[in-house]
Amino acid sequence: MYSSNLHSPIGILLIEADEVSVRSIQFVENEIRQDPSELTEWAKIELSAYFEGKLSTFTFPMQQNGSPFQQGVWQELQQIKPGHPISYTELAKRLQNSLAIRAIAATNGKNKLLIAIPCHRVIGSKGDLVGYAGELWRKEWLLKHETKMTGIGQASLF
């Protein structure tokens, strides 16, 4: 595995990749020893542009292990536009599986590609901030950042 650290406005991100794709983007307390690759540096450049408000879609190859159900949830998360958070109920409807809200929420929580696979764009049905592996204050920051970046959204929910 290769790795790069990115100092973002909301903490240090550890970006990990194999030879083919970025496998993990996670917040860490301290810098981890780096062994960068072309892929981790590509992701670092795009994530930096995201934090600068210049990029909202990522082009670096990414992949994480998961069941077909989990892969489907993560693919659907990528369809949520910045500045347009949706509820878990809406996500379940989009996946045509309204009875799987808990499984969808659990899959959302297992996302290892934070920000790139935007699990932070899923909120509670009443507009409340619920569940985020990177801590709720970061989720709030990311949603507000995307609202500013796009000039649209539901900032009034926070």
PDB file of C-alpha atoms in Angstrom:
ATOM      1  CA  MET A   1       0.000   0.000   0.000  1.00  0.00           C
ATOM      2  CA  TYR A   2       1.073   3.536  -0.785  1.00  0.00           C
ATOM      3  CA  SER A   3       0.073   6.528   1.297  1.00  0.00           C
ATOM      4  CA  SER A   4       0.004  10.314   1.362  1.00  0.00           C
ATOM      5  CA  ASN A   5      -1.153  12.764   4.029  1.00  0.00           C
ATOM      6  CA  LEU A   6      -3.232  15.825   3.252  1.00  0.00           C
ATOM      7  CA  HIS A   7      -3.618  18.665   5.726  1.00  0.00           C
ATOM      8  CA  SER A   8      -7.174  19.888   5.153  1.00  0.00           C
ATOM      9  CA  PRO A   9      -9.135  22.663   6.876  1.00  0.00           C
ATOM     10  CA  ILE A  10     -10.831  19.975   8.983  1.00  0.00           C
ATOM     11  CA  GLY A  11      -7.927  17.699   9.815  1.00  0.00           C
ATOM     12  CA  ILE A  12      -5.354  15.353   8.403  1.00  0.00           C
ATOM     13  CA  LEU A  13      -6.496  12.911   5.744  1.00  0.00           C
ATOM     14  CA  LEU A  14      -4.614   9.694   5.099  1.00  0.00           C
ATOM     15  CA  ILE A  15      -4.936   8.589   1.478  1.00  0.00           C
ATOM     16  CA  GLU A  16      -4.021   4.967   0.768  1.00  0.00           C
ATOM     17  CA  ALA A  17      -3.795   3.213  -2.591  1.00  0.00           C
ATOM     18  CA  ASP A  18      -2.580   0.030  -4.194  1.00  0.00           C
ATOM     19  CA  GLU A  19      -1.139  -0.072  -7.707  1.00  0.00           C
ATOM     20  CA  VAL A  20      -4.581   0.270  -9.326  1.00  0.00           C
ATOM     21  CA  SER A  21      -6.851   2.455  -7.191  1.00  0.00           C
ATOM     22  CA  VAL A  22      -7.256   4.583  -4.104  1.00  0.00           C
ATOM     23  CA  ARG A  23      -8.537   2.239  -1.405  1.00  0.00           C
ATOM     24  CA  SER A  24      -9.015   4.505   1.605  1.00  0.00           C
ATOM     25  CA  ILE A  25      -9.393   8.180   2.537  1.00  0.00           C
ATOM     26  CA  GLN A  26      -9.732   8.584   6.290  1.00  0.00           C
ATOM     27  CA  PHE A  27      -9.207  11.270   8.914  1.00  0.00           C
ATOM     28  CA  VAL A  28      -6.308  10.571  11.273  1.00  0.00           C
ATOM     29  CA  GLU A  29      -5.098  12.322  14.416  1.00  0.00           C
ATOM     30  CA  ASN A  30      -1.442  12.509  13.386  1.00  0.00           C
ATOM     31  CA  GLU A  31       0.483  12.244  10.160  1.00  0.00           C
ATOM     32  CA  ILE A  32       1.273   8.697   9.144  1.00  0.00           C
ATOM     33  CA  ARG A  33       4.584   7.847   7.532  1.00  0.00           C
ATOM     34  CA  GLN A  34       4.144   8.465   3.843  1.00  0.00           C
ATOM     35  CA  ASP A  35       5.031   6.248   0.922  1.00  0.00           C
ATOM     36  CA  PRO A  36       3.395   8.218  -1.899  1.00  0.00           C
ATOM     37  CA  SER A  37       2.490   6.977  -5.345  1.00  0.00           C
ATOM     38  CA  GLU A  38       1.129   8.651  -8.441  1.00  0.00           C
ATOM     39  CA  LEU A  39      -2.390   7.654  -7.340  1.00  0.00           C
ATOM     40  CA  THR A  40      -2.146   8.972  -3.777  1.00  0.00           C
ATOM     41  CA  GLU A  41      -0.707  12.251  -5.063  1.00  0.00           C
ATOM     42  CA  TRP A  42      -3.438  12.517  -7.738  1.00  0.00           C
ATOM     43  CA  ALA A  43      -6.074  12.058  -5.026  1.00  0.00           C
ATOM     44  CA  LYS A  44      -4.270  14.598  -2.838  1.00  0.00           C
ATOM     45  CA  ILE A  45      -4.349  17.193  -5.648  1.00  0.00           C
ATOM     46  CA  GLU A  46      -8.053  16.650  -6.315  1.00  0.00           C
ATOM     47  CA  LEU A  47      -8.978  16.681  -2.617  1.00  0.00           C
ATOM     48  CA  SER A  48      -7.010  19.917  -2.180  1.00  0.00           C
ATOM     49  CA  ALA A  49      -8.965  21.431  -5.075  1.00  0.00           C
ATOM     50  CA  TYR A  50     -12.188  20.271  -3.384  1.00  0.00           C
ATOM     51  CA  PHE A  51     -11.247  22.040  -0.158  1.00  0.00           C
ATOM     52  CA  GLU A  52     -10.407  25.172  -2.164  1.00  0.00           C
ATOM     53  CA  GLY A  53     -13.931  25.066  -3.621  1.00  0.00           C
ATOM     54  CA  LYS A  54     -12.691  24.383  -7.161  1.00  0.00           C
ATOM     55  CA  LEU A  55     -13.703  20.729  -7.630  1.00  0.00           C
ATOM     56  CA  SER A  56     -16.699  18.639  -6.627  1.00  0.00           C
ATOM     57  CA  THR A  57     -16.247  15.488  -8.731  1.00  0.00           C
ATOM     58  CA  PHE A  58     -13.252  13.213  -8.402  1.00  0.00           C
ATOM     59  CA  THR A  59     -11.597  11.444 -11.324  1.00  0.00           C
ATOM     60  CA  PHE A  60      -8.946   9.326  -9.618  1.00  0.00           C
ATOM     61  CA  PRO A  61      -9.678   5.580  -9.664  1.00  0.00           C
ATOM     62  CA  MET A  62     -11.081   4.335  -6.374  1.00  0.00           C
ATOM     63  CA  GLN A  63     -12.313   1.010  -5.058  1.00  0.00           C
ATOM     64  CA  GLN A  64     -13.225  -0.490  -1.718  1.00  0.00           C
ATOM     65  CA  ASN A  65     -14.126  -4.038  -0.800  1.00  0.00           C
ATOM     66  CA  GLY A  66     -17.767  -4.796  -0.131  1.00  0.00           C
ATOM     67  CA  SER A  67     -20.728  -6.959  -1.009  1.00  0.00           C
ATOM     68  CA  PRO A  68     -22.796  -6.257  -4.126  1.00  0.00           C
ATOM     69  CA  PHE A  69     -25.344  -4.520  -1.858  1.00  0.00           C
ATOM     70  CA  GLN A  70     -22.641  -2.287  -0.353  1.00  0.00           C
ATOM     71  CA  GLN A  71     -21.199  -1.498  -3.776  1.00  0.00           C
ATOM     72  CA  GLY A  72     -24.671  -0.452  -4.913  1.00  0.00           C
ATOM     73  CA  VAL A  73     -25.070   1.891  -1.942  1.00  0.00           C
ATOM     74  CA  TRP A  74     -21.645   3.456  -2.537  1.00  0.00           C
ATOM     75  CA  GLN A  75     -22.413   3.906  -6.241  1.00  0.00           C
ATOM     76  CA  GLU A  76     -25.691   5.630  -5.410  1.00  0.00           C
ATOM     77  CA  LEU A  77     -23.926   7.939  -2.931  1.00  0.00           C
ATOM     78  CA  GLN A  78     -21.834   9.213  -5.823  1.00  0.00           C
ATOM     79  CA  GLN A  79     -25.036  10.344  -7.569  1.00  0.00           C
ATOM     80  CA  ILE A  80     -25.919  12.791  -4.776  1.00  0.00           C
ATOM     81  CA  LYS A  81     -25.004  16.254  -6.001  1.00  0.00           C
ATOM     82  CA  PRO A  82     -23.028  18.653  -3.807  1.00  0.00           C
ATOM     83  CA  GLY A  83     -25.315  21.090  -2.024  1.00  0.00           C
ATOM     84  CA  HIS A  84     -28.256  18.667  -2.218  1.00  0.00           C
ATOM     85  CA  PRO A  85     -28.119  16.366   0.833  1.00  0.00           C
ATOM     86  CA  ILE A  86     -30.750  13.635   1.026  1.00  0.00           C
ATOM     87  CA  SER A  87     -32.207  11.553   3.841  1.00  0.00           C
ATOM     88  CA  TYR A  88     -31.609   7.869   4.476  1.00  0.00           C
ATOM     89  CA  THR A  89     -35.254   7.345   3.513  1.00  0.00           C
ATOM     90  CA  GLU A  90     -34.658   9.019   0.150  1.00  0.00           C
ATOM     91  CA  LEU A  91     -31.489   6.983  -0.373  1.00  0.00           C
ATOM     92  CA  ALA A  92     -33.448   3.788   0.316  1.00  0.00           C
ATOM     93  CA  LYS A  93     -36.083   4.874  -2.235  1.00  0.00           C
ATOM     94  CA  ARG A  94     -33.402   5.564  -4.833  1.00  0.00           C
ATOM     95  CA  LEU A  95     -32.018   2.084  -4.218  1.00  0.00           C
ATOM     96  CA  GLN A  96     -35.585   0.694  -4.568  1.00  0.00           C
ATOM     97  CA  ASN A  97     -35.232  -0.956  -1.181  1.00  0.00           C
ATOM     98  CA  SER A  98     -37.298   0.988   1.362  1.00  0.00           C
ATOM     99  CA  LEU A  99     -37.036  -1.776   3.971  1.00  0.00           C
ATOM    100  CA  ALA A 100     -33.225  -1.648   4.057  1.00  0.00           C
ATOM    101  CA  ILE A 101     -32.712   1.727   5.743  1.00  0.00           C
ATOM    102  CA  ARG A 102     -30.653   0.227   8.584  1.00  0.00           C
ATOM    103  CA  ALA A 103     -28.480  -1.808   6.223  1.00  0.00           C
ATOM    104  CA  ILE A 104     -28.004   1.269   4.045  1.00  0.00           C
ATOM    105  CA  ALA A 105     -27.033   3.352   7.089  1.00  0.00           C
ATOM    106  CA  ALA A 106     -24.589   0.653   8.210  1.00  0.00           C
ATOM    107  CA  THR A 107     -23.044   0.553   4.729  1.00  0.00           C
ATOM    108  CA  ASN A 108     -22.794   4.328   4.713  1.00  0.00           C
ATOM    109  CA  GLY A 109     -20.844   4.053   7.981  1.00  0.00           C
ATOM    110  CA  LYS A 110     -18.436   1.520   6.472  1.00  0.00           C
ATOM    111  CA  ASN A 111     -17.419   3.826   3.628  1.00  0.00           C
ATOM    112  CA  LYS A 112     -13.608   4.040   3.620  1.00  0.00           C
ATOM    113  CA  LEU A 113     -13.425   6.643   0.852  1.00  0.00           C
ATOM    114  CA  LEU A 114     -14.578   9.686   2.790  1.00  0.00           C
ATOM    115  CA  ILE A 115     -15.411  12.799   0.769  1.00  0.00           C
ATOM    116  CA  ALA A 116     -14.779  11.052  -2.586  1.00  0.00           C
ATOM    117  CA  ILE A 117     -17.765   8.802  -1.926  1.00  0.00           C
ATOM    118  CA  PRO A 118     -19.914  11.463  -0.278  1.00  0.00           C
ATOM    119  CA  CYS A 119     -21.564   9.636   2.607  1.00  0.00           C
ATOM    120  CA  HIS A 120     -21.639  13.011   4.378  1.00  0.00           C
ATOM    121  CA  ARG A 121     -24.456  14.062   2.016  1.00  0.00           C
ATOM    122  CA  VAL A 122     -26.917  11.734   3.757  1.00  0.00           C
ATOM    123  CA  ILE A 123     -28.788  13.336   6.651  1.00  0.00           C
ATOM    124  CA  GLY A 124     -31.703  12.494   8.929  1.00  0.00           C
ATOM    125  CA  SER A 125     -35.263  12.731   7.633  1.00  0.00           C
ATOM    126  CA  LYS A 126     -35.846  15.899   9.684  1.00  0.00           C
ATOM    127  CA  GLY A 127     -32.705  17.542   8.322  1.00  0.00           C
ATOM    128  CA  ASP A 128     -30.600  16.627  11.334  1.00  0.00           C
ATOM    129  CA  LEU A 129     -26.972  15.571  11.137  1.00  0.00           C
ATOM    130  CA  VAL A 130     -26.681  11.904  11.973  1.00  0.00           C
ATOM    131  CA  GLY A 131     -23.784   9.480  11.807  1.00  0.00           C
ATOM    132  CA  TYR A 132     -20.461  10.247  10.220  1.00  0.00           C
ATOM    133  CA  ALA A 133     -17.244   8.289  10.698  1.00  0.00           C
ATOM    134  CA  GLY A 134     -15.281  11.538  10.433  1.00  0.00           C
ATOM    135  CA  GLU A 135     -17.292  13.110  13.305  1.00  0.00           C
ATOM    136  CA  LEU A 136     -20.431  15.201  12.979  1.00  0.00           C
ATOM    137  CA  TRP A 137     -18.669  18.574  13.136  1.00  0.00           C
ATOM    138  CA  ARG A 138     -16.763  17.608   9.983  1.00  0.00           C
ATOM    139  CA  LYS A 139     -19.969  16.480   8.280  1.00  0.00           C
ATOM    140  CA  GLU A 140     -21.509  19.868   9.048  1.00  0.00           C
ATOM    141  CA  TRP A 141     -18.409  21.649   7.713  1.00  0.00           C
ATOM    142  CA  LEU A 142     -18.456  19.598   4.490  1.00  0.00           C
ATOM    143  CA  LEU A 143     -22.143  20.266   3.856  1.00  0.00           C
ATOM    144  CA  LYS A 144     -21.751  23.994   4.476  1.00  0.00           C
ATOM    145  CA  HIS A 145     -18.642  24.036   2.271  1.00  0.00           C
ATOM    146  CA  GLU A 146     -20.563  22.400  -0.583  1.00  0.00           C
ATOM    147  CA  THR A 147     -23.455  24.814  -0.130  1.00  0.00           C
ATOM    148  CA  LYS A 148     -21.037  27.738  -0.484  1.00  0.00           C
ATOM    149  CA  MET A 149     -19.205  26.058  -3.349  1.00  0.00           C
ATOM    150  CA  THR A 150     -22.353  25.479  -5.393  1.00  0.00           C
ATOM    151  CA  GLY A 151     -24.281  28.536  -4.273  1.00  0.00           C
ATOM    152  CA  ILE A 152     -27.286  26.277  -3.595  1.00  0.00           C
ATOM    153  CA  GLY A 153     -28.347  23.778  -1.020  1.00  0.00           C
ATOM    154  CA  GLN A 154     -30.018  23.418   2.288  1.00  0.00           C
ATOM    155  CA  ALA A 155     -27.758  25.335   4.670  1.00  0.00           C
ATOM    156  CA  SER A 156     -30.836  26.243   6.706  1.00  0.00           C
ATOM    157  CA  LEU A 157     -30.945  22.658   7.949  1.00  0.00           C
ATOM    158  CA  PHE A 158     -27.940  23.244  10.191  1.00  0.00           C
TER     159      PHE A 158
END
